[in-house]
């Protein structure tokens, strides 16, 4: 059995290490390294006896494999092979592994060649006069075909290594739903059914990658409109079944977060501000898929507030972009009080929304004109100021230096500008996705599916849709 080493295993590891180097303990100081988050120390044990260990350093885009020792009577049993395979499978968010081996160490050379390591350099006289070969193993590129159909966009993308968008198509039903003032669920599902094959065709036309060559099929399965989700899920299952590909289920909200991994590397720990139609959340990520909720909306989500305010101001669906446009023509003259001035990380938008509705209704009753652009601007500033204040509070209290923004409202330019200011104030590195990846799209689903692919955490064909979900 292979597992991560703990401090209890140290004595045995050092004993084994000394069969390799007489001063192993001084050379490597594994004691210190076990506590070091960069170090990977794996051991193999049979019948509770440790008989091999592997020691490597993880430099995030490359693992340096420093040492691998198997007790003499356990050699030629594939233990070293399995230890390296384990390293590749469990730690291969890192793209490559490098190591040095003496040219005359034929057993090791043959092992590394079997594992697909290639010689990249020679180090003359590296081991007491014997040349060393620098060898490297590269993980192959992973292509994920991703499908998003949770609301009113049918989108399919092919994403390489969770970061590069090879091709993407988004077919928006916005114009149809605008006639009804919002998304009509049944129409949305019917339109997904009509369009999804065409969207796949369009996407495949944009790339040389053939569907038979993709490594997995990913699909949004929650949250969203059930009928819409089911169209995407069934389509994904059919492709996975026909082409014999693993199926990956993705939470749409996590998809929005991973829009930040497109053409970018997520650096942890980070603070993620999620601002969508259904969610307003402040989340800490210590690592991939490691989420801790700091705060969330107590009532309406910020996107929902934008949409409802748009409605009373007769701004057509979708409300967010409409309010943003209107606000540009106005000034913050209504001076709305800021929502919930407490020191928690929670948000509240229903009070602000009700205030706007009251202002509009009262004006109507008194036959007064509403300065719509000013009201839109005042609403936007009040809504965004609260987000920015809470983000500032979190940056100050946690000391975290990386910020990402996720969800449809992150397309808002005023929000982007204000978040940039507060991030700069706290010397934090900010990433906001390109506009195209802020609102619903399949590329973000492909990006979010990649860490799941690496963990081989595949879904089976009983996968079903769920209308509600949170990030954590
Ligand atoms: O993330 P998203 O596309 O869908 C959900 O998963 O909810 O977010 C949709 C929300 C809607 O409320 C929409 O009005 C808002 O994002 N939105 C915007 C802007 N673009 C989209 N809100 C403010 N300004 C925008 N430019
Ligand atoms: Zn969304």
Short mmCIF file of C-alpha atoms and ligand atoms in Angstrom, two decimals:
data_model
loop_
_atom_site.label_atom_id
_atom_site.label_comp_id
_atom_site.label_asym_id
_atom_site.label_seq_id
_atom_site.Cartn_x
_atom_site.Cartn_y
_atom_site.Cartn_z
CA UNK A 1 0.00 0.00 0.00
CA UNK A 2 1.24 3.46 -0.88
CA UNK A 3 0.53 6.44 1.35
CA UNK A 4 1.91 9.82 2.36
CA UNK A 5 4.59 9.61 5.03
CA UNK A 6 4.07 11.04 8.50
CA UNK A 7 6.57 11.99 11.21
CA UNK A 8 6.19 8.46 12.66
CA UNK A 9 7.75 6.95 9.53
CA UNK A 10 10.90 9.06 9.76
CA UNK A 11 13.23 6.57 11.42
CA UNK A 12 12.54 3.90 8.84
CA UNK A 13 12.83 6.37 5.96
CA UNK A 14 16.21 7.55 7.21
CA UNK A 15 17.38 3.97 7.65
CA UNK A 16 16.39 3.16 4.09
CA UNK A 17 17.92 6.42 2.86
CA UNK A 18 21.25 5.52 4.42
CA UNK A 19 21.49 2.48 2.14
CA UNK A 20 21.66 5.05 -0.67
CA UNK A 21 23.78 7.81 0.90
CA UNK A 22 25.67 7.26 4.15
CA UNK A 23 24.85 10.85 5.18
CA UNK A 24 21.27 10.72 3.93
CA UNK A 25 19.86 12.30 7.08
CA UNK A 26 21.98 15.44 6.76
CA UNK A 27 21.62 15.55 2.99
CA UNK A 28 17.84 15.53 2.81
CA UNK A 29 16.55 16.37 6.29
CA UNK A 30 13.23 14.66 5.61
CA UNK A 31 12.09 15.60 9.13
CA UNK A 32 11.90 19.22 8.11
CA UNK A 33 10.56 18.36 4.69
CA UNK A 34 7.56 16.40 5.93
CA UNK A 35 6.23 19.65 7.42
CA UNK A 36 7.09 21.58 4.28
CA UNK A 37 4.12 21.98 1.98
CA UNK A 38 6.35 21.64 -1.12
CA UNK A 39 7.67 18.24 -0.14
CA UNK A 40 6.06 15.00 -1.19
CA UNK A 41 7.18 11.98 0.83
CA UNK A 42 5.44 8.74 -0.12
CA UNK A 43 6.04 5.35 1.36
CA UNK A 44 5.15 1.83 0.35
CA UNK A 45 4.33 -0.63 3.09
CA UNK A 46 3.44 -4.30 3.07
CA UNK A 47 2.11 -5.92 6.25
CA UNK A 48 2.62 -2.59 8.00
CA UNK A 49 6.34 -2.67 7.22
CA UNK A 50 7.78 0.23 5.23
CA UNK A 51 9.94 -1.12 2.41
CA UNK A 52 10.29 1.86 0.07
CA UNK A 53 9.94 5.61 -0.07
CA UNK A 54 9.86 8.36 -2.64
CA UNK A 55 10.86 11.93 -1.94
CA UNK A 56 10.09 14.83 -4.26
CA UNK A 57 9.61 18.59 -4.24
CA UNK A 58 6.53 20.13 -5.82
CA UNK A 59 7.31 23.41 -7.56
CA UNK A 60 3.71 23.83 -8.73
CA UNK A 61 4.43 23.47 -12.48
CA UNK A 62 7.11 20.81 -12.04
CA UNK A 63 7.88 18.09 -9.51
CA UNK A 64 11.55 17.42 -8.82
CA UNK A 65 11.91 13.73 -7.98
CA UNK A 66 14.92 13.69 -5.66
CA UNK A 67 15.10 10.22 -4.28
CA UNK A 68 13.48 6.82 -4.49
CA UNK A 69 14.71 3.90 -2.39
CA UNK A 70 13.43 0.30 -2.21
CA UNK A 71 14.74 -2.11 0.43
CA UNK A 72 17.01 -4.67 -1.23
CA UNK A 73 14.81 -7.78 -0.87
CA UNK A 74 11.79 -5.92 -2.26
CA UNK A 75 13.44 -4.82 -5.50
CA UNK A 76 12.19 -5.95 -8.95
CA UNK A 77 8.62 -6.19 -7.66
CA UNK A 78 7.37 -3.03 -9.36
CA UNK A 79 7.33 -0.99 -6.13
CA UNK A 80 9.33 1.92 -7.53
CA UNK A 81 7.19 1.84 -10.67
CA UNK A 82 4.04 2.03 -8.56
CA UNK A 83 5.39 4.83 -6.36
CA UNK A 84 6.12 6.97 -9.43
CA UNK A 85 2.75 6.09 -10.98
CA UNK A 86 1.10 7.14 -7.72
CA UNK A 87 3.00 10.43 -7.84
CA UNK A 88 1.84 10.98 -11.44
CA UNK A 89 -1.78 10.16 -10.66
CA UNK A 90 -2.16 11.97 -7.36
CA UNK A 91 0.01 15.01 -7.86
CA UNK A 92 -0.19 15.62 -11.56
CA UNK A 93 -1.91 18.98 -11.32
CA UNK A 94 1.77 19.58 -11.85
CA UNK A 95 2.55 19.21 -15.53
CA UNK A 96 5.95 17.54 -15.40
CA UNK A 97 8.37 15.52 -13.30
CA UNK A 98 12.14 15.85 -13.59
CA UNK A 99 14.92 13.72 -12.11
CA UNK A 100 18.61 12.99 -12.43
CA UNK A 101 20.04 9.52 -12.89
CA UNK A 102 23.59 8.26 -13.32
CA UNK A 103 24.27 7.01 -16.87
CA UNK A 104 25.44 3.67 -15.47
CA UNK A 105 22.38 3.05 -13.30
CA UNK A 106 20.82 0.74 -15.88
CA UNK A 107 17.95 -0.54 -13.71
CA UNK A 108 16.77 2.96 -12.88
CA UNK A 109 17.18 4.09 -16.51
CA UNK A 110 15.06 1.25 -17.76
CA UNK A 111 12.39 1.99 -15.13
CA UNK A 112 12.21 5.67 -16.08
CA UNK A 113 12.09 4.84 -19.79
CA UNK A 114 9.16 2.46 -19.16
CA UNK A 115 7.41 5.33 -17.40
CA UNK A 116 7.94 7.55 -20.45
CA UNK A 117 10.65 9.80 -19.03
CA UNK A 118 12.78 11.37 -21.80
CA UNK A 119 16.39 12.52 -21.57
CA UNK A 120 16.52 16.32 -21.81
CA UNK A 121 20.10 17.06 -20.77
CA UNK A 122 23.40 15.53 -19.66
CA UNK A 123 25.24 16.74 -16.55
CA UNK A 124 28.92 15.98 -17.01
CA UNK A 125 30.60 14.28 -14.05
CA UNK A 126 27.60 14.96 -11.79
CA UNK A 127 27.95 11.86 -9.62
CA UNK A 128 31.64 11.78 -8.52
CA UNK A 129 32.81 11.88 -12.13
CA UNK A 130 29.95 9.82 -13.59
CA UNK A 131 27.65 11.68 -15.98
CA UNK A 132 24.03 12.20 -14.98
CA UNK A 133 21.08 12.31 -17.32
CA UNK A 134 18.39 14.88 -16.64
CA UNK A 135 15.11 13.15 -17.49
CA UNK A 136 11.66 14.61 -17.79
CA UNK A 137 8.14 13.22 -17.91
CA UNK A 138 5.41 15.47 -19.36
CA UNK A 139 1.77 14.87 -18.80
CA UNK A 140 0.01 14.67 -22.13
CA UNK A 141 -2.37 17.49 -23.07
CA UNK A 142 -5.89 16.86 -21.83
CA UNK A 143 -8.83 17.98 -23.96
CA UNK A 144 -12.23 18.25 -22.32
CA UNK A 145 -15.41 18.78 -24.28
CA UNK A 146 -17.70 20.79 -22.02
CA UNK A 147 -21.42 21.46 -22.20
CA UNK A 148 -23.37 24.25 -20.47
CA UNK A 149 -27.16 24.52 -20.69
CA UNK A 150 -28.28 25.49 -17.18
CA UNK A 151 -30.28 28.57 -18.16
CA UNK A 152 -30.76 30.32 -21.49
CA UNK A 153 -27.39 29.80 -23.16
CA UNK A 154 -26.54 26.64 -25.08
CA UNK A 155 -22.76 26.45 -25.09
CA UNK A 156 -20.13 23.86 -25.97
CA UNK A 157 -16.38 24.28 -25.72
CA UNK A 158 -13.20 22.26 -26.03
CA UNK A 159 -10.69 23.25 -23.35
CA UNK A 160 -7.05 22.12 -23.20
CA UNK A 161 -5.47 21.43 -19.78
CA UNK A 162 -8.20 23.40 -18.02
CA UNK A 163 -6.85 26.69 -19.26
CA UNK A 164 -6.74 27.07 -23.04
CA UNK A 165 -9.98 27.42 -24.96
CA UNK A 166 -9.52 25.59 -28.25
CA UNK A 167 -13.03 26.35 -29.50
CA UNK A 168 -16.27 27.60 -28.05
CA UNK A 169 -19.79 28.38 -29.25
CA UNK A 170 -22.45 30.18 -27.20
CA UNK A 171 -25.97 30.33 -28.54
CA UNK A 172 -27.96 32.77 -26.45
CA UNK A 173 -31.75 32.62 -26.29
CA UNK A 174 -31.82 36.10 -24.78
CA UNK A 175 -33.77 37.75 -27.60
CA UNK A 176 -36.56 35.17 -27.37
CA UNK A 177 -36.92 35.45 -23.59
CA UNK A 178 -36.74 39.27 -23.75
CA UNK A 179 -40.23 39.15 -25.29
CA UNK A 180 -41.50 37.70 -21.99
CA UNK A 181 -39.45 39.88 -19.61
CA UNK A 182 -37.44 36.90 -18.33
CA UNK A 183 -36.44 33.30 -19.01
CA UNK A 184 -39.42 31.01 -19.70
CA UNK A 185 -38.18 27.58 -18.54
CA UNK A 186 -40.14 25.46 -21.00
CA UNK A 187 -39.10 27.57 -23.98
CA UNK A 188 -35.51 27.41 -22.75
CA UNK A 189 -35.48 23.57 -22.66
CA UNK A 190 -37.10 23.33 -26.07
CA UNK A 191 -34.56 25.70 -27.58
CA UNK A 192 -31.67 23.76 -26.02
CA UNK A 193 -33.06 20.58 -27.59
CA UNK A 194 -33.35 22.24 -31.00
CA UNK A 195 -29.90 23.82 -30.92
CA UNK A 196 -27.50 21.65 -28.98
CA UNK A 197 -26.40 19.46 -31.91
CA UNK A 198 -25.85 22.54 -34.06
CA UNK A 199 -23.79 24.12 -31.29
CA UNK A 200 -21.62 20.97 -31.13
CA UNK A 201 -21.18 21.06 -34.90
CA UNK A 202 -20.20 24.74 -34.84
CA UNK A 203 -17.67 24.13 -32.07
CA UNK A 204 -16.05 21.16 -33.81
CA UNK A 205 -15.76 23.20 -37.03
CA UNK A 206 -13.63 25.76 -35.16
CA UNK A 207 -10.87 23.28 -34.23
CA UNK A 208 -8.81 20.43 -35.64
CA UNK A 209 -9.52 18.37 -32.55
CA UNK A 210 -11.76 15.46 -33.37
CA UNK A 211 -14.40 14.39 -30.90
CA UNK A 212 -12.84 10.90 -30.79
CA UNK A 213 -9.63 12.47 -29.46
CA UNK A 214 -11.09 14.34 -26.47
CA UNK A 215 -10.29 12.88 -23.05
CA UNK A 216 -13.59 13.51 -21.28
CA UNK A 217 -17.06 14.98 -21.60
CA UNK A 218 -18.02 17.52 -18.92
CA UNK A 219 -21.46 18.92 -18.23
CA UNK A 220 -23.18 21.33 -15.85
CA UNK A 221 -25.55 19.36 -13.61
CA UNK A 222 -26.51 21.98 -10.97
CA UNK A 223 -27.84 24.56 -10.18
CA UNK A 224 -30.19 25.77 -12.89
CA UNK A 225 -33.49 25.17 -14.64
CA UNK A 226 -34.18 21.43 -14.45
CA UNK A 227 -35.43 21.05 -18.02
CA UNK A 228 -32.51 23.00 -19.42
CA UNK A 229 -29.95 21.06 -17.37
CA UNK A 230 -31.45 17.73 -18.43
CA UNK A 231 -30.97 18.50 -22.12
CA UNK A 232 -27.24 19.11 -21.57
CA UNK A 233 -26.84 16.11 -19.26
CA UNK A 234 -28.55 13.69 -21.64
CA UNK A 235 -26.51 15.01 -24.56
CA UNK A 236 -23.28 14.64 -22.54
CA UNK A 237 -24.17 11.08 -21.51
CA UNK A 238 -24.92 10.12 -25.09
CA UNK A 239 -21.56 11.46 -26.27
CA UNK A 240 -19.75 9.77 -23.38
CA UNK A 241 -21.50 6.48 -24.13
CA UNK A 242 -21.02 6.50 -27.88
CA UNK A 243 -17.39 7.66 -27.82
CA UNK A 244 -16.50 5.75 -24.62
CA UNK A 245 -15.32 8.83 -22.73
CA UNK A 246 -15.39 9.48 -18.99
CA UNK A 247 -18.20 11.78 -17.86
CA UNK A 248 -17.54 14.72 -15.51
CA UNK A 249 -20.26 16.56 -13.63
CA UNK A 250 -19.65 20.23 -12.86
CA UNK A 251 -21.36 22.63 -10.45
CA UNK A 252 -22.20 25.73 -12.49
CA UNK A 253 -21.11 28.10 -9.69
CA UNK A 254 -17.74 26.41 -9.43
CA UNK A 255 -17.64 26.80 -13.21
CA UNK A 256 -17.94 30.58 -12.77
CA UNK A 257 -15.01 30.47 -10.32
CA UNK A 258 -12.89 28.45 -12.75
CA UNK A 259 -13.56 30.99 -15.52
CA UNK A 260 -10.60 32.60 -13.74
CA UNK A 261 -8.37 29.64 -14.67
CA UNK A 262 -8.82 30.38 -18.38
CA UNK A 263 -5.49 31.72 -19.71
CA UNK A 264 -4.47 32.17 -16.07
CA UNK A 265 -3.13 30.12 -13.19
CA UNK A 266 -5.11 30.17 -9.95
CA UNK A 267 -2.83 31.08 -7.08
CA UNK A 268 -3.84 29.95 -3.58
CA UNK A 269 -4.99 30.94 -1.06
CA UNK A 270 -7.46 33.19 -2.83
CA UNK A 271 -10.64 35.11 -2.12
CA UNK A 272 -13.41 34.48 -4.64
CA UNK A 273 -16.25 36.94 -4.93
CA UNK A 274 -19.17 35.19 -6.61
CA UNK A 275 -21.75 37.57 -8.05
CA UNK A 276 -24.39 35.91 -10.20
CA UNK A 277 -28.13 35.88 -10.78
CA UNK A 278 -28.71 33.49 -7.89
CA UNK A 279 -25.65 33.87 -5.62
CA UNK A 280 -23.61 36.52 -3.85
CA UNK A 281 -20.84 34.82 -1.91
CA UNK A 282 -17.39 35.46 -0.55
CA UNK A 283 -15.37 32.26 -0.54
CA UNK A 284 -11.82 31.33 0.49
CA UNK A 285 -10.05 28.74 -1.64
CA UNK A 286 -6.95 27.13 -0.09
CA UNK A 287 -6.49 24.85 -3.07
CA UNK A 288 -8.40 23.40 -6.02
CA UNK A 289 -11.91 22.41 -4.96
CA UNK A 290 -11.22 23.47 -1.40
CA UNK A 291 -13.89 26.07 -0.57
CA UNK A 292 -14.75 27.80 2.68
CA UNK A 293 -17.70 30.16 2.77
CA UNK A 294 -16.92 33.49 4.47
CA UNK A 295 -20.25 35.14 3.79
CA UNK A 296 -23.29 35.10 1.53
CA UNK A 297 -26.41 37.07 0.79
CA UNK A 298 -29.09 36.84 3.45
CA UNK A 299 -31.85 37.44 0.90
CA UNK A 300 -31.60 38.49 -2.77
CA UNK A 301 -28.51 37.91 -4.89
CA UNK A 302 -26.94 40.99 -6.44
CA UNK A 303 -27.85 39.88 -10.01
CA UNK A 304 -31.43 39.31 -8.91
CA UNK A 305 -31.52 42.85 -7.46
CA UNK A 306 -30.21 44.24 -10.76
CA UNK A 307 -32.91 42.32 -12.65
CA UNK A 308 -35.76 43.37 -10.35
CA UNK A 309 -34.72 47.01 -10.29
CA UNK A 310 -34.49 46.87 -14.09
CA UNK A 311 -38.05 45.63 -14.22
CA UNK A 312 -39.50 48.57 -12.24
CA UNK A 313 -37.49 50.94 -14.38
CA UNK A 314 -38.89 49.30 -17.55
CA UNK A 315 -35.42 48.28 -18.65
CA UNK A 316 -35.73 45.19 -20.86
CA UNK A 317 -34.37 41.76 -19.90
CA UNK A 318 -31.57 41.02 -19.10
CA UNK A 319 -31.61 43.75 -16.49
CA UNK A 320 -27.95 43.85 -15.44
CA UNK A 321 -26.43 45.15 -18.69
CA UNK A 322 -29.43 47.48 -19.15
CA UNK A 323 -28.95 49.09 -15.71
CA UNK A 324 -25.24 49.40 -16.34
CA UNK A 325 -25.89 51.27 -19.59
CA UNK A 326 -28.52 53.50 -18.05
CA UNK A 327 -26.29 54.28 -15.05
CA UNK A 328 -23.64 55.69 -17.39
CA UNK A 329 -26.06 58.51 -18.30
CA UNK A 330 -26.84 59.35 -14.67
CA UNK A 331 -25.36 60.47 -11.38
CA UNK A 332 -25.60 59.12 -7.82
CA UNK A 333 -28.12 61.79 -6.80
CA UNK A 334 -30.51 59.57 -4.84
CA UNK A 335 -27.85 58.86 -2.20
CA UNK A 336 -29.38 55.57 -1.11
CA UNK A 337 -28.35 54.30 2.31
CA UNK A 338 -25.91 51.40 2.11
CA UNK A 339 -27.30 47.94 2.93
CA UNK A 340 -26.39 46.15 6.20
CA UNK A 341 -23.50 48.09 7.69
CA UNK A 342 -22.34 45.27 9.92
CA UNK A 343 -18.91 43.71 10.16
CA UNK A 344 -19.86 40.21 9.03
CA UNK A 345 -19.15 39.08 5.49
CA UNK A 346 -22.84 38.67 4.69
CA UNK A 347 -24.72 40.73 2.14
CA UNK A 348 -28.31 41.89 1.86
CA UNK A 349 -29.97 43.30 -1.23
CA UNK A 350 -33.69 43.07 -0.59
CA UNK A 351 -33.79 46.35 1.40
CA UNK A 352 -32.03 48.24 -1.38
CA UNK A 353 -34.30 46.71 -3.99
CA UNK A 354 -37.47 47.58 -1.97
CA UNK A 355 -36.25 51.13 -1.56
CA UNK A 356 -35.98 51.58 -5.32
CA UNK A 357 -39.40 50.04 -5.84
CA UNK A 358 -40.85 52.44 -3.23
CA UNK A 359 -39.19 55.46 -4.81
CA UNK A 360 -40.69 54.52 -8.19
CA UNK A 361 -44.17 53.78 -6.79
CA UNK A 362 -44.28 56.95 -4.67
CA UNK A 363 -43.25 59.05 -7.64
CA UNK A 364 -45.94 57.45 -9.77
CA UNK A 365 -48.59 58.18 -7.12
CA UNK A 366 -47.51 61.78 -6.92
CA UNK A 367 -47.27 62.02 -10.70
CA UNK A 368 -43.61 62.96 -10.38
CA UNK A 369 -41.02 62.05 -12.96
CA UNK A 370 -38.32 59.58 -12.03
CA UNK A 371 -34.78 60.43 -13.07
CA UNK A 372 -34.26 56.88 -14.29
CA UNK A 373 -30.59 57.20 -15.19
CA UNK A 374 -29.81 58.76 -11.81
CA UNK A 375 -31.76 56.06 -10.00
CA UNK A 376 -29.96 53.32 -11.95
CA UNK A 377 -26.61 54.93 -11.12
CA UNK A 378 -27.51 55.36 -7.45
CA UNK A 379 -28.65 51.73 -7.20
CA UNK A 380 -25.52 50.44 -8.91
CA UNK A 381 -23.21 52.41 -6.66
CA UNK A 382 -25.01 51.33 -3.48
CA UNK A 383 -25.01 47.67 -4.58
CA UNK A 384 -21.36 47.59 -5.66
CA UNK A 385 -20.05 49.69 -2.77
CA UNK A 386 -21.31 47.08 -0.33
CA UNK A 387 -19.54 44.29 -2.21
CA UNK A 388 -16.32 46.22 -2.33
CA UNK A 389 -16.51 47.13 1.37
CA UNK A 390 -16.94 43.49 2.35
CA UNK A 391 -14.16 42.39 0.04
CA UNK A 392 -11.89 45.03 1.64
CA UNK A 393 -12.82 43.74 5.08
CA UNK A 394 -11.96 40.18 4.06
CA UNK A 395 -8.64 41.25 2.51
CA UNK A 396 -7.75 43.12 5.67
CA UNK A 397 -8.74 40.33 8.09
CA UNK A 398 -7.43 37.31 6.18
CA UNK A 399 -4.28 38.84 4.69
CA UNK A 400 -4.98 36.88 1.50
CA UNK A 401 -3.25 38.38 -1.54
CA UNK A 402 -5.17 36.85 -4.45
CA UNK A 403 -8.64 37.88 -5.54
CA UNK A 404 -10.87 36.46 -8.26
CA UNK A 405 -14.35 37.52 -9.30
CA UNK A 406 -16.94 35.15 -10.72
CA UNK A 407 -20.48 35.17 -12.11
CA UNK A 408 -22.55 37.20 -14.56
CA UNK A 409 -22.41 40.48 -12.61
CA UNK A 410 -18.61 40.46 -12.93
CA UNK A 411 -19.21 41.67 -16.50
CA UNK A 412 -20.19 45.01 -14.94
CA UNK A 413 -17.52 47.66 -15.63
CA UNK A 414 -18.24 49.75 -12.53
CA UNK A 415 -17.88 46.65 -10.35
CA UNK A 416 -14.65 45.68 -12.12
CA UNK A 417 -13.21 49.16 -11.59
CA UNK A 418 -14.11 49.34 -7.90
CA UNK A 419 -12.81 45.84 -7.17
CA UNK A 420 -9.57 46.72 -8.88
CA UNK A 421 -9.23 49.75 -6.58
CA UNK A 422 -9.78 47.78 -3.36
CA UNK A 423 -7.43 44.99 -4.48
CA UNK A 424 -4.72 47.55 -5.20
CA UNK A 425 -5.32 49.14 -1.80
CA UNK A 426 -4.47 45.80 -0.13
CA UNK A 427 -1.71 44.87 -2.61
CA UNK A 428 -3.70 41.86 -3.75
CA UNK A 429 -3.40 40.32 -7.20
CA UNK A 430 -6.75 40.50 -8.97
CA UNK A 431 -8.08 38.36 -11.78
CA UNK A 432 -11.41 38.95 -13.48
CA UNK A 433 -12.34 36.78 -16.47
CA UNK A 434 -12.65 38.28 -19.93
CA UNK A 435 -16.21 39.49 -20.54
CA UNK A 436 -17.08 36.47 -22.66
CA UNK A 437 -16.24 34.12 -19.75
CA UNK A 438 -18.13 36.17 -17.10
CA UNK A 439 -21.61 35.21 -18.24
CA UNK A 440 -22.70 31.62 -18.87
CA UNK A 441 -20.35 29.71 -21.17
CA UNK A 442 -19.02 26.18 -21.58
CA UNK A 443 -15.32 27.08 -21.41
CA UNK A 444 -15.61 27.69 -17.66
CA UNK A 445 -17.19 24.25 -17.28
CA UNK A 446 -14.23 22.71 -19.13
CA UNK A 447 -11.82 24.61 -16.86
CA UNK A 448 -13.64 23.46 -13.70
CA UNK A 449 -13.74 19.87 -14.99
CA UNK A 450 -9.96 19.63 -15.32
CA UNK A 451 -9.05 19.15 -11.62
CA UNK A 452 -11.85 16.57 -11.44
CA UNK A 453 -10.38 14.79 -14.47
CA UNK A 454 -6.98 14.69 -12.76
CA UNK A 455 -8.54 13.14 -9.67
CA UNK A 456 -10.40 10.68 -11.92
CA UNK A 457 -13.57 11.50 -10.07
CA UNK A 458 -15.91 10.52 -12.89
CA UNK A 459 -19.71 10.50 -12.90
CA UNK A 460 -21.73 7.47 -13.93
CA UNK A 461 -24.69 7.28 -16.29
CA UNK A 462 -27.21 7.73 -13.47
CA UNK A 463 -26.21 11.41 -13.35
CA UNK A 464 -29.24 13.64 -12.88
CA UNK A 465 -29.96 17.37 -12.66
CA UNK A 466 -30.36 19.39 -9.45
CA UNK A 467 -32.02 22.79 -9.47
CA UNK A 468 -30.40 24.18 -6.33
CA UNK A 469 -26.80 24.16 -5.18
CA UNK A 470 -24.17 26.14 -3.36
CA UNK A 471 -20.43 26.19 -3.78
CA UNK A 472 -19.75 24.63 -0.40
O1 LIG B 1 -23.81 34.09 -13.73
P1 LIG B 1 -24.96 34.41 -14.61
O2 LIG B 1 -24.72 34.54 -16.08
O3 LIG B 1 -26.10 33.40 -14.40
C1 LIG B 1 -26.28 32.76 -13.19
O4 LIG B 1 -25.59 31.73 -13.03
O5 LIG B 1 -27.04 33.30 -12.36
O6 LIG B 1 -25.52 35.78 -14.04
C2 LIG B 1 -26.65 36.36 -14.53
C3 LIG B 1 -26.83 37.66 -13.83
C4 LIG B 1 -28.12 38.33 -14.18
O7 LIG B 1 -28.75 38.74 -13.00
C5 LIG B 1 -27.66 39.51 -15.02
O8 LIG B 1 -28.54 40.63 -14.92
C6 LIG B 1 -26.33 39.82 -14.41
O9 LIG B 1 -25.77 38.55 -14.18
N1 LIG B 1 -25.47 40.59 -15.32
C7 LIG B 1 -25.04 41.83 -15.03
C8 LIG B 1 -24.31 42.26 -16.16
N2 LIG B 1 -24.28 41.23 -17.07
C9 LIG B 1 -25.00 40.22 -16.53
N3 LIG B 1 -25.25 42.61 -13.97
C10 LIG B 1 -24.71 43.84 -13.98
N4 LIG B 1 -23.98 44.32 -15.02
C11 LIG B 1 -23.76 43.58 -16.11
N5 LIG B 1 -23.04 44.06 -17.13
ZN1 LIG B 2 -24.21 31.49 -14.44
#
